[in-house]
Coordinates of C-alpha atoms and ligand atoms in Angstrom, one line a residue:
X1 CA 83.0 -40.3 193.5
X2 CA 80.1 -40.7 195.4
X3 CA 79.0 -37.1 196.9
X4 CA 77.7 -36.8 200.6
X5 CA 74.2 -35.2 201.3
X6 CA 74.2 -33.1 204.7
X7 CA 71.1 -34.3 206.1
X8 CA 68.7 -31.4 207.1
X9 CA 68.3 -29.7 210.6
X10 CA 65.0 -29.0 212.1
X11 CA 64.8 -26.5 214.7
X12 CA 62.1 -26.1 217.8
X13 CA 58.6 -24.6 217.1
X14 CA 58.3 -21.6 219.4
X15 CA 55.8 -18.3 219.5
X16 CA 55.5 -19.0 215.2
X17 CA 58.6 -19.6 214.2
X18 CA 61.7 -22.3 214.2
X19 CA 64.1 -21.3 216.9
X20 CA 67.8 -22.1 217.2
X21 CA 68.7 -23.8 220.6
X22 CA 72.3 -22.8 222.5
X23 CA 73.5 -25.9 222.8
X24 CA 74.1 -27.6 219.2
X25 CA 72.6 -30.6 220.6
X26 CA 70.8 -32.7 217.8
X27 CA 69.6 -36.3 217.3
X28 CA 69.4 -38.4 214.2
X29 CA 65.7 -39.7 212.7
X30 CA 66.1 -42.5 210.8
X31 CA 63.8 -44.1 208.2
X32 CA 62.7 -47.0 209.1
X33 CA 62.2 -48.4 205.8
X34 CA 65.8 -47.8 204.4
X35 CA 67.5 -47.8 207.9
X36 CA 69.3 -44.3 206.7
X37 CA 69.2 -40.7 208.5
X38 CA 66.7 -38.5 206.8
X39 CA 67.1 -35.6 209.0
X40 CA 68.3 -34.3 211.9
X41 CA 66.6 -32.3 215.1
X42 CA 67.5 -30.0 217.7
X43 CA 67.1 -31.0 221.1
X44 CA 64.6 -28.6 223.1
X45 CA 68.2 -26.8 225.6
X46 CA 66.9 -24.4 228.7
X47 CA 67.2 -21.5 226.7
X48 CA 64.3 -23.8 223.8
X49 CA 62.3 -24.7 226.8
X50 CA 62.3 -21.3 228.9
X51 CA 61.1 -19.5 225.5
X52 CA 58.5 -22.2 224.9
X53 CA 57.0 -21.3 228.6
X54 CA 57.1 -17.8 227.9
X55 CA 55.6 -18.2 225.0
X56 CA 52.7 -20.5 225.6
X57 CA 51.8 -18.1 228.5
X58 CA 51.4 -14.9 226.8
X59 CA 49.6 -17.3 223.4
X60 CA 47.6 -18.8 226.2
X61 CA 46.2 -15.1 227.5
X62 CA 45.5 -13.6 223.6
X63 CA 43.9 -17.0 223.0
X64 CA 41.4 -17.5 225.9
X65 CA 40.5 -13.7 225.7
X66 CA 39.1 -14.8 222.2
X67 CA 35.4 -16.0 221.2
X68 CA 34.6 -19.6 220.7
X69 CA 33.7 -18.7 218.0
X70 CA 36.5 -17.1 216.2
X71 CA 38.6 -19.8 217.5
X72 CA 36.2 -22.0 216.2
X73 CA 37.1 -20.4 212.8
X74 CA 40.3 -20.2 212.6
X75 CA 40.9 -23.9 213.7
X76 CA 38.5 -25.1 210.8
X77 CA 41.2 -23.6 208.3
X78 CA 43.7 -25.4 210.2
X79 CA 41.7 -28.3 209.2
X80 CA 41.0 -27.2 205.7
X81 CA 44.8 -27.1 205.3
X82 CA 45.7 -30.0 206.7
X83 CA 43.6 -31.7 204.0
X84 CA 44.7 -29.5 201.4
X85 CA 47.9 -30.6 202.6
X86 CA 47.3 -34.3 202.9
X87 CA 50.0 -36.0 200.5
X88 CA 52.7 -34.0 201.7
X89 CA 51.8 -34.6 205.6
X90 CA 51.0 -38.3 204.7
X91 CA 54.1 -38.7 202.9
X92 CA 56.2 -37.4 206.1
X93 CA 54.5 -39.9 208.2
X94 CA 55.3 -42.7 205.7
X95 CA 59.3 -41.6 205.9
X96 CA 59.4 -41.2 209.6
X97 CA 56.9 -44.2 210.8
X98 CA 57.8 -46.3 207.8
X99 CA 54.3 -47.4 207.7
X100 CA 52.4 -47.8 204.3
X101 CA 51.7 -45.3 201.8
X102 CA 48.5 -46.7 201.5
X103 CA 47.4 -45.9 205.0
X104 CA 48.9 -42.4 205.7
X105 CA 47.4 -40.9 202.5
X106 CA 43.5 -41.5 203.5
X107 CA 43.6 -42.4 207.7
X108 CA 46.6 -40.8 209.4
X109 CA 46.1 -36.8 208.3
X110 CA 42.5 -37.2 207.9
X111 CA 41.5 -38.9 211.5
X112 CA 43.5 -35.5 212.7
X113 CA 41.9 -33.1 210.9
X114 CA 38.3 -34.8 211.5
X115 CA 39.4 -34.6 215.3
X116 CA 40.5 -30.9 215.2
X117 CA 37.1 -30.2 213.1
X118 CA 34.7 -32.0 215.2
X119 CA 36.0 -30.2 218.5
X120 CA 36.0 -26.6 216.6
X121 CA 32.3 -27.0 215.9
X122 CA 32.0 -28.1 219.4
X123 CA 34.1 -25.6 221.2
X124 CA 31.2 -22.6 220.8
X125 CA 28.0 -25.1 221.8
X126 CA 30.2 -25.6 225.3
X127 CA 28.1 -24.2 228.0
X128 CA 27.9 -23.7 231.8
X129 CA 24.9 -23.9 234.0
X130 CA 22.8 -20.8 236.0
X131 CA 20.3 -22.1 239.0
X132 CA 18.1 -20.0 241.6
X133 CA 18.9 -20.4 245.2
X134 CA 16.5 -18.8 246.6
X135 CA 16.6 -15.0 245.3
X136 CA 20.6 -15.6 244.8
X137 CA 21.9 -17.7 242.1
X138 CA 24.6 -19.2 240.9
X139 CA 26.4 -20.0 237.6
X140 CA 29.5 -21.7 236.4
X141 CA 31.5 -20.7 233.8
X142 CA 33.9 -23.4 231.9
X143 CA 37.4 -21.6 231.9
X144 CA 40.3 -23.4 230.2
X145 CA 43.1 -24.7 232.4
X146 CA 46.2 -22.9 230.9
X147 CA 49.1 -24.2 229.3
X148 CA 49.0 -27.8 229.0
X149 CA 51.7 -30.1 227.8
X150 CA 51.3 -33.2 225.3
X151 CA 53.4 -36.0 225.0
X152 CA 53.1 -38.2 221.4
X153 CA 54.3 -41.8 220.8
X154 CA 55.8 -42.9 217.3
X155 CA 53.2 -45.0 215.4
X156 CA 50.3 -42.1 214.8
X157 CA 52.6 -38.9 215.1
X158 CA 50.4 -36.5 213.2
X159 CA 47.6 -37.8 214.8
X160 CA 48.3 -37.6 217.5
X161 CA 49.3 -33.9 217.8
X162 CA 45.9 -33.6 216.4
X163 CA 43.7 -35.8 219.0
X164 CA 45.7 -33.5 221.7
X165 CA 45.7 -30.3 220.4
X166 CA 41.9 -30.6 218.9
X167 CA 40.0 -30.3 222.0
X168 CA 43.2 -28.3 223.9
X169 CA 43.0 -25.6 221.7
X170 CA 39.0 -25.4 221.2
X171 CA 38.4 -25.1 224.8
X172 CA 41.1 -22.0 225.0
X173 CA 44.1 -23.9 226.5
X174 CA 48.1 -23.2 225.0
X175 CA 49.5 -26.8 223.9
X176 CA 53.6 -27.3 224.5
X177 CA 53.2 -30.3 222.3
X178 CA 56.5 -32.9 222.6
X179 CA 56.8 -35.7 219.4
X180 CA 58.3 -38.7 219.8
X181 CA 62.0 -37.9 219.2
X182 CA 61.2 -41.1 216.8
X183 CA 59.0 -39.0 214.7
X184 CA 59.2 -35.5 215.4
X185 CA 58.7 -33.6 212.1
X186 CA 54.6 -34.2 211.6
X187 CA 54.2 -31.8 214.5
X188 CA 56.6 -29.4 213.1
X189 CA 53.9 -28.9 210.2
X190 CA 50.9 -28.7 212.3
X191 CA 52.4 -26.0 213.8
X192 CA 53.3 -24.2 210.4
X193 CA 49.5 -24.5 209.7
X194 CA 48.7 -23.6 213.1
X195 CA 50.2 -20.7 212.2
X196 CA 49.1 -19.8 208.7
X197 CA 45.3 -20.4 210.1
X198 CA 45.8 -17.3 212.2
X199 CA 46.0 -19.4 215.6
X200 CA 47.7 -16.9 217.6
X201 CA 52.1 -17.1 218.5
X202 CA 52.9 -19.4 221.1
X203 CA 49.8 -21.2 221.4
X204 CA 50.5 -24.5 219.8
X205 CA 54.8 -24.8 220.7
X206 CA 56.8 -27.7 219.8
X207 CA 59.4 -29.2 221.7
X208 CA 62.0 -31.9 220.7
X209 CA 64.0 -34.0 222.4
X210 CA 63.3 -37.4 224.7
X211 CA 63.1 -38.4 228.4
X212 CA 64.4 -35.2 229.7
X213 CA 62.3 -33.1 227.7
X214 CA 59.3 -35.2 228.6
X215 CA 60.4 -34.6 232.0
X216 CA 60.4 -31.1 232.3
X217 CA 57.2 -30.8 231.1
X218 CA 55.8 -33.4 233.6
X219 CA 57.5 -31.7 236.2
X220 CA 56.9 -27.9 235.6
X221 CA 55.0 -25.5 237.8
X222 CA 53.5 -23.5 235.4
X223 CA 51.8 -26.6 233.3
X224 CA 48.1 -27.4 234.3
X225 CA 47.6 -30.6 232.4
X226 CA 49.5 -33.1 230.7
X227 CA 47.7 -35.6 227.5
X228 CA 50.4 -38.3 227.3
X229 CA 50.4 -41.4 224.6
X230 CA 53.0 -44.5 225.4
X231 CA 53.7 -47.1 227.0
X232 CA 52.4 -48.0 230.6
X233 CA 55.3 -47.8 232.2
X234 CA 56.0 -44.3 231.2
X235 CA 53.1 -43.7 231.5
X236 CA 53.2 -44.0 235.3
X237 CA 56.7 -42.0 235.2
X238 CA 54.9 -39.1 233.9
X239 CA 51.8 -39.9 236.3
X240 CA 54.2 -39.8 239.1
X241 CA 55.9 -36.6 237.9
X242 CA 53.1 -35.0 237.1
X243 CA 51.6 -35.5 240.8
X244 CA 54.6 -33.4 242.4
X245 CA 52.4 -30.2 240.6
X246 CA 48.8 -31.7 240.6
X247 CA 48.9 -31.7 237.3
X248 CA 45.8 -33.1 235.5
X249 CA 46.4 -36.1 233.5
X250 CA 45.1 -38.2 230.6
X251 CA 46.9 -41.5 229.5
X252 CA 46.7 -43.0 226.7
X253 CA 48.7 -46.5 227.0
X254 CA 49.1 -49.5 226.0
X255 CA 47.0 -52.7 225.5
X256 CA 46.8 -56.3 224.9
X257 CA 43.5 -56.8 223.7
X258 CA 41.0 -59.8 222.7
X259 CA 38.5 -60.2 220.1
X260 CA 36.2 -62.8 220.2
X261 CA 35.1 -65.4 217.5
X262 CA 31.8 -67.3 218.7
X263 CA 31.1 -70.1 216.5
X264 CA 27.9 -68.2 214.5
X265 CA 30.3 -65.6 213.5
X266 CA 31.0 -64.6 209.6
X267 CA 33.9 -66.1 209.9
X268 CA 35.4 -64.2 206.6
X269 CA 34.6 -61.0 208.8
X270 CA 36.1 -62.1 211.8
X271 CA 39.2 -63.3 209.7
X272 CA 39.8 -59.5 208.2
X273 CA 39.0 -58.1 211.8
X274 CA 42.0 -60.0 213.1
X275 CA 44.0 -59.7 210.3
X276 CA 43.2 -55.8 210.7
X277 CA 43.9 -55.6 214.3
X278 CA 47.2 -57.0 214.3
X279 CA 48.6 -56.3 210.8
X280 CA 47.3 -52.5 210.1
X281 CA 50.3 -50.6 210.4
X282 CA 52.6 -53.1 210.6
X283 CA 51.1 -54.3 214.0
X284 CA 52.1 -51.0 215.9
X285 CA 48.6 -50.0 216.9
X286 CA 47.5 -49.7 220.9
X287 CA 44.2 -51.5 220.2
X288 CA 45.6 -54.4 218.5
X289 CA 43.5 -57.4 219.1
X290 CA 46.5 -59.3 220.0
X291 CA 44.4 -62.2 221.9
X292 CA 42.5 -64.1 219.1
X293 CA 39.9 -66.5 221.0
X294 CA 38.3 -68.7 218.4
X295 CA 35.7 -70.9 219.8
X296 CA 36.5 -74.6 219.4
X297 CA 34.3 -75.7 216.1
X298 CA 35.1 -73.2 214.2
X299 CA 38.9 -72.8 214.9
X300 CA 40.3 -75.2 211.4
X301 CA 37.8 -72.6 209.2
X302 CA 39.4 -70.1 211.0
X303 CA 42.9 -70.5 211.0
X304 CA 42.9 -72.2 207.2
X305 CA 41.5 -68.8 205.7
X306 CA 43.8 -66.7 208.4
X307 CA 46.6 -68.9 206.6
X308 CA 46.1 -68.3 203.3
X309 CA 45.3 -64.8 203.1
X310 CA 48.0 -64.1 205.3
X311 CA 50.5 -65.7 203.0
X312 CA 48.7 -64.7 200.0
X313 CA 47.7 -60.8 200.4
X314 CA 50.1 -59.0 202.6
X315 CA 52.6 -57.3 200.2
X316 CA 55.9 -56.2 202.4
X317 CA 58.4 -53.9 200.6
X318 CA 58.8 -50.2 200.0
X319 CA 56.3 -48.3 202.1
X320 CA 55.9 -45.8 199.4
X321 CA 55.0 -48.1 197.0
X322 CA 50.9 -48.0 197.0
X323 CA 50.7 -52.2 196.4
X324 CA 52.9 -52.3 199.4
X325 CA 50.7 -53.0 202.6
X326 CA 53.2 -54.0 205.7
X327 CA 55.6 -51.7 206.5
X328 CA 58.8 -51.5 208.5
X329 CA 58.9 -51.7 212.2
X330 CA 59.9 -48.4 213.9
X331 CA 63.8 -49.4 214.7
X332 CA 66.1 -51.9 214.7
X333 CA 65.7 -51.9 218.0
X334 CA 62.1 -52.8 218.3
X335 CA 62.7 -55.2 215.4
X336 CA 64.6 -56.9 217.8
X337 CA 62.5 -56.9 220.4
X338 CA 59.7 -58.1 218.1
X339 CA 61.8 -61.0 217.4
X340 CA 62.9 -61.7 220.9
X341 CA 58.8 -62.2 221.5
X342 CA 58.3 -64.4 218.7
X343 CA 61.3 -66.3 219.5
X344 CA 59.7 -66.9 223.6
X345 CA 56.7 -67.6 222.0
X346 CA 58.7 -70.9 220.5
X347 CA 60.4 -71.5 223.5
X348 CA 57.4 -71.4 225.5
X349 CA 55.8 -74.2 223.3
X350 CA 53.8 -71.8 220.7
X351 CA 53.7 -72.7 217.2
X352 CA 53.8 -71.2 214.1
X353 CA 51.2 -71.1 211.7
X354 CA 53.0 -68.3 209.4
X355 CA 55.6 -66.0 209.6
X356 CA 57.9 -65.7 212.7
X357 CA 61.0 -64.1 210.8
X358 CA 62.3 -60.2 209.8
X359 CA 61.9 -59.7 205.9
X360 CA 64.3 -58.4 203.6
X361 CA 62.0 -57.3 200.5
X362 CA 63.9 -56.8 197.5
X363 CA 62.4 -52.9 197.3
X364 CA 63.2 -51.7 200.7
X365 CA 66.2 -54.5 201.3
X366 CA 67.3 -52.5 204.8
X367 CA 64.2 -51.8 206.4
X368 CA 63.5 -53.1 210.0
X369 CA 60.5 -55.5 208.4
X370 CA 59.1 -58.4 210.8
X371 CA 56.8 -60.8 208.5
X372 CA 52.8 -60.9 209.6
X373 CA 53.0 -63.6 212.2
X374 CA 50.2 -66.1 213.7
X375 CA 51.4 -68.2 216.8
X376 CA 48.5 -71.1 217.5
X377 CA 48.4 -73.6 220.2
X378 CA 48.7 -70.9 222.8
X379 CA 48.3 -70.8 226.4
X380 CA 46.9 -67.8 228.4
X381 CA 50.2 -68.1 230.8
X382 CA 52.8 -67.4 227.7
X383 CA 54.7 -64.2 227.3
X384 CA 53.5 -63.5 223.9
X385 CA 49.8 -63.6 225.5
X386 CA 50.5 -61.3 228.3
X387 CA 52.7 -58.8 226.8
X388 CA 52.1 -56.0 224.4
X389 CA 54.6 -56.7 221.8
X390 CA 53.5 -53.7 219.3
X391 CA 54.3 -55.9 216.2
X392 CA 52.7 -58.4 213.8
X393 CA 52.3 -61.0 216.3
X394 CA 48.9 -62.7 217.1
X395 CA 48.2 -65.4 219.2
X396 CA 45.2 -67.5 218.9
X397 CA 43.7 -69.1 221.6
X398 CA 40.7 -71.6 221.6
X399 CA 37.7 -71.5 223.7
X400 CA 34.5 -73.4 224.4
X401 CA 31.9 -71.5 226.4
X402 CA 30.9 -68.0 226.8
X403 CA 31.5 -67.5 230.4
X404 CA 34.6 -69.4 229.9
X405 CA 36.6 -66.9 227.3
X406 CA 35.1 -63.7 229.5
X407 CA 37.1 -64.8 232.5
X408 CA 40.3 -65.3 230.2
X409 CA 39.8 -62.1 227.8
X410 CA 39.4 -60.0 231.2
X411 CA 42.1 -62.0 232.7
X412 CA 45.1 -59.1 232.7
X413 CA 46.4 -56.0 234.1
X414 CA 45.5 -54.4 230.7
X415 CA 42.3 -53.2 229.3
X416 CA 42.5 -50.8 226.2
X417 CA 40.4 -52.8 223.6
X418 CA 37.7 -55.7 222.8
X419 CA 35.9 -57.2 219.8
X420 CA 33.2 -59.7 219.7
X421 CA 32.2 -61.8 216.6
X422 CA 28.4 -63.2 216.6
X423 CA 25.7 -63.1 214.7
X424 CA 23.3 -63.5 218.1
X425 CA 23.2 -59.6 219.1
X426 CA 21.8 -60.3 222.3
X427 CA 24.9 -62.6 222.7
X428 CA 27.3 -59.6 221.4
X429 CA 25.8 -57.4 223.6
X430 CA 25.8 -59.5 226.6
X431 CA 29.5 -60.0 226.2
X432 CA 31.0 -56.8 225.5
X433 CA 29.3 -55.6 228.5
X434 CA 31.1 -57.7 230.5
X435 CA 34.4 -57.2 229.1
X436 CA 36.8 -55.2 231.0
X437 CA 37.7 -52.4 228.3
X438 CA 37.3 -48.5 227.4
X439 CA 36.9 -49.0 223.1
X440 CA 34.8 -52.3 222.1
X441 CA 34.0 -53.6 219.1
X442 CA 31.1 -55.8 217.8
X443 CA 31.5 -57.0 214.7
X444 CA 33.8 -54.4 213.4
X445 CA 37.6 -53.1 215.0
X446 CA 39.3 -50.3 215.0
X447 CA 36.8 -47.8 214.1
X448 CA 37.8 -44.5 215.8
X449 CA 35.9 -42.1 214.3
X450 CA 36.2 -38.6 216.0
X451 CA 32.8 -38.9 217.9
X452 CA 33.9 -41.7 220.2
X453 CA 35.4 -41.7 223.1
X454 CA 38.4 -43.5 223.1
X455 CA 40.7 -44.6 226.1
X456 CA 41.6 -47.7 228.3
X457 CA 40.5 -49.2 231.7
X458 CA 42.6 -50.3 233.9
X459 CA 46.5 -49.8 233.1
X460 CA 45.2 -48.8 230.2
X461 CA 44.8 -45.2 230.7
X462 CA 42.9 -42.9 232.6
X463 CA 40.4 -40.6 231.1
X464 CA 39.3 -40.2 227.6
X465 CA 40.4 -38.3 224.2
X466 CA 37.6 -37.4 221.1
X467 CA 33.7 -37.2 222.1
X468 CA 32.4 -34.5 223.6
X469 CA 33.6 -35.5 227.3
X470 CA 37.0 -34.8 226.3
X471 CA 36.4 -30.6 225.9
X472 CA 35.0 -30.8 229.3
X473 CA 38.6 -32.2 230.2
X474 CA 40.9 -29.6 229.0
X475 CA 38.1 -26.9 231.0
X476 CA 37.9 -26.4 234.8
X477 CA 34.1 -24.9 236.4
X478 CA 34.1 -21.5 238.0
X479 CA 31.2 -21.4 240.0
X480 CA 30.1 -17.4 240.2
X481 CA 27.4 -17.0 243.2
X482 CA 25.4 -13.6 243.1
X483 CA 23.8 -12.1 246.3
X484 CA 20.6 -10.8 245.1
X485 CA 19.3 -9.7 249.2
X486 CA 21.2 -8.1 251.6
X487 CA 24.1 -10.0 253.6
X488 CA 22.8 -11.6 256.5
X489 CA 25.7 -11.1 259.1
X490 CA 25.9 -11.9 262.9
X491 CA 28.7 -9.1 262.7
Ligands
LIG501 P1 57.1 -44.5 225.1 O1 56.3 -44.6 226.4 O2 58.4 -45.1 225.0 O3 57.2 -42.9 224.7 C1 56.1 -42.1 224.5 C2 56.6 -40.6 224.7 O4 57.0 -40.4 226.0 C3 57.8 -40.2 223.8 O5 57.5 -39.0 223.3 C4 58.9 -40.3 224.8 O6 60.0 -39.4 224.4 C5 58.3 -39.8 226.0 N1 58.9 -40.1 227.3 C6 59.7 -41.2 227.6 N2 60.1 -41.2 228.9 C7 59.5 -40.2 229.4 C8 59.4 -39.7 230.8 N3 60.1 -40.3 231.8 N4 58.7 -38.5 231.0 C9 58.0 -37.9 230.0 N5 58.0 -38.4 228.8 C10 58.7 -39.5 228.5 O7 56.1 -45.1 224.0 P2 56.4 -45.3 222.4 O8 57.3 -46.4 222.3 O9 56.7 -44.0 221.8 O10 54.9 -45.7 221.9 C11 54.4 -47.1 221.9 C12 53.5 -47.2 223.1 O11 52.4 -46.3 223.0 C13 52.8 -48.6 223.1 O12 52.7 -49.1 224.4 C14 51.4 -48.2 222.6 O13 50.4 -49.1 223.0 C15 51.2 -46.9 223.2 N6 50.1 -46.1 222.5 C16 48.9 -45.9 223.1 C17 47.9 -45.3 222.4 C18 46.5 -45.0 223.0 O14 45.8 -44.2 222.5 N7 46.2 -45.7 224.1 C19 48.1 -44.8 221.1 C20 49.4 -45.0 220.5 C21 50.4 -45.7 221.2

């Protein structure tokens, strides 16, 4: 008789500890590879959300009356725990995401706990300017905002909570972090470490639930700033809600971005940068360099050795398997939306140089897989080269002259990403400058190393996360100005 398993129930993350919420109300996470519930979550009620408030305010006041420096410390054994804990947080990521194995063990907990590390060791070198004015002077004083809400998309989760709460927490700010109700459990953990790091209750609080969690955070009083991750059009939802408060805002959104193969390129390079940009995690990365402009003479090299390794070295199947390296889409759902693209794409006159179909791999027989897919003979005008699809899809386009492919790489609404292949650096140069994009690429994509600022122009986003820019934004400037003479009054 085949027995039932009760799948788990995860609880809220308030003031250190999992909390119950009043109303029962739970939703389903499914993974993606098997199609099957793995667990289950409770959905952030009034009662979840008025204790997370609470909470955050009173972590937020122990917190900022604390040293950079000892909050310097105590995140850095946040980060040596997340490391110490890297399989176990990598292997979540691979259940919830159903992305591979392969990646989550060495980029998706360690690009979050080089984030958190590189903003501890920041947080105490943070400094505020004195100046004479006459015999008076002034100096400011960078004071953190408060309690601040992020708001994390499915494809990085853990990172994500990272890249937010990083530079939130180092500057002395209280994080009411929501996951995506897709993914929710990677943030569940941080929080645990959070915790056993000694970062005081209530300062890092997780929330769970969708729209109408997300909402109340945009829209409440008592939150200074919100970090969202998603799609554009959310992404002006939350902008929108989050201007009824004067909220500050960072988005981080979507893209639809070109890289660009000049004819003196290593074209083996270029080859793995596409291959990268639109295959690495199953194609459901913001950067992906969805846009492949190959320049006319070197196009047949191009696309025979974008061919072949395409068909011969991208192993779909069981994400925890370490051979396998394409994973399952996120949902049935966006499966099917995937599909739908790929399926305008042949309508609209593209063709197929591979893929095109879902999978069904004999390890993982259930899993929402879409096979690594290359549409050529495009046309700028096509849906699948204007829209973000956020799957294996890549379109290649062909060009013929420099000024040419600018004009039609910097020809959208978007502007998240760029690459440039060339051997001529002052060509490579020359180009990215004039491409319209926040994170560029020369020879190379994808790099995101904690150092750099990263974020979009245009509907891309607004402001920046990582770099040292991005501490500044989570701080506002007190200016303090000290009479040093008497008052000169007319009174
Ligand atoms: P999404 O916009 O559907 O959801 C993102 C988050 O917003 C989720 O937590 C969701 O619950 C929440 N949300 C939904 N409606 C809301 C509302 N009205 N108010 C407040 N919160 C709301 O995005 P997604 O499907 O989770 O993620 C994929 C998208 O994220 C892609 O467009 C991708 O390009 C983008 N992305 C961007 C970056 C970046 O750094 N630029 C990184 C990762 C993903």
């Amino acid at each position: 008789m085949a027995t039932s398993v009760t799948p788990p129930i995860y609880q809220n993350f308030v003031h250190g500890r999992y909390l119950a919420n009043q109303s029962g109300e739970c939703f389903d996470v499914t993974n993606p590879a098997t199609g099957e519930v793995i667990y289950q979550v409770e959905v952030a009620d009034e009662s979840v959300q008025e204790a997370a408030i609470n909470s955050a305010k009173s972590g937020f006041s122990v917190w900022s009356a604390m040293t950079p420096i000892e909050r310097s410390r105590i995140l850095l054994k946040a980060v040596e725990l997340l490391r110490t804990r890297n399989d176990e947080l990598a292997k979540i990521e691979v259940l919830d995401t159903g992305k591979p194995w392969q990646e989550a063990e060495c980029v998706d907990v360690q690009t979050g706990a080089d984030v958190i590390e590189y903003f501890a060791g920041l947080a105490p070198a943070q400094v505020g300017q004195q100046q004479m004015v006459g015999n008076d002077f002034y100096y400011t004083r960078k004071e953190p905002l408060g309690v601040c809400a992020g708001i994390g998309a499915w494809n990085y989760p853990l990172q994500i909570a990272c890249w937010k709460s990083g530079p939130a927490l180092a500057a002395g700010n209280a994080l009411l972090f929501k996951p995506s109700e897709e993914t929710p459990l990677g943030a569940l953990k941080l929080a645990e470490i959070f915790i056993e790091a000694g970062v005081p209750e209530g300062v890092f609080n997780v929330v769970q639930g969708a729209v109408e969690v997300g909402q109340w955070l945009t829209a409440h009083p008592e939150i200074e700033k919100v970090s969202f991750t998603g799609e554009v059009g959310t992404g002006k939802k939350v902008m929108a809600s989050a201007a009824s408060t004067l909220k500050d805002v960072t988005m981080e959104l979507g893209g639809k971005s070109p890289l660009l193969v000049f004819n003196d390129a290593d074209i083996t390079e270029a080859v793995s940068a596409a291959m990268l940009g639109n295959f690495y995690t199953q194609g459901e990365v913001c950067t992906n360099c969805t846009r492949v402009f190959v320049q006319r003479d070197v196009y047949d090299q191009f696309t025979q050795e974008l061919k072949s390794r395409t068909e011969q070295n991208i192993i779909a199947g069981d994400p925890l398997d370490p051979t396998v390296n394409l994973g399952a889409l996120i949902s049935a759902n966006h499966q099917q939306l995937v599909l739908d693209y790929i399926q305008t794409g042949l309508n609209q006159g593209a063709t197929l140089l591979t893929g095109g179909e879902a999978l069904s791999p004999e390890s993982a027989p259930n899993g929402y897989f879409v096979a690594p897919t290359v549409f050529v003979d495009c046309t700028d005008e096509m849906t699948i080269v204007k829209e973000e699809i956020f799957g294996p899809v890549m379109s290649i386009l062909v060009f013929d002259d420099e000024a040419q492919v600018i004009a039609r790489a910097n020809d959208t609404h978007l502007g998240l990403a760029a690459g440039v292949f060339t051997k001529d650096i002052q060509r490579a140069h020359r180009v990215i400058h004039q491409l319209k994009a926040g994170i560029c690429w020369i020879n190379a994509y994808g790099n995101s190393p904690a150092e750099m600022p990263v974020g979009g122009y245009k509907h891309s986003g607004i402001g920046r996360e990582n770099g040292v820019e991005t501490l500044d934004n989570y701080t506002q400037t007190k200016s303090v100005y000290v009479g040093m003479d008497k008052i000169d009054s007319p009174f």
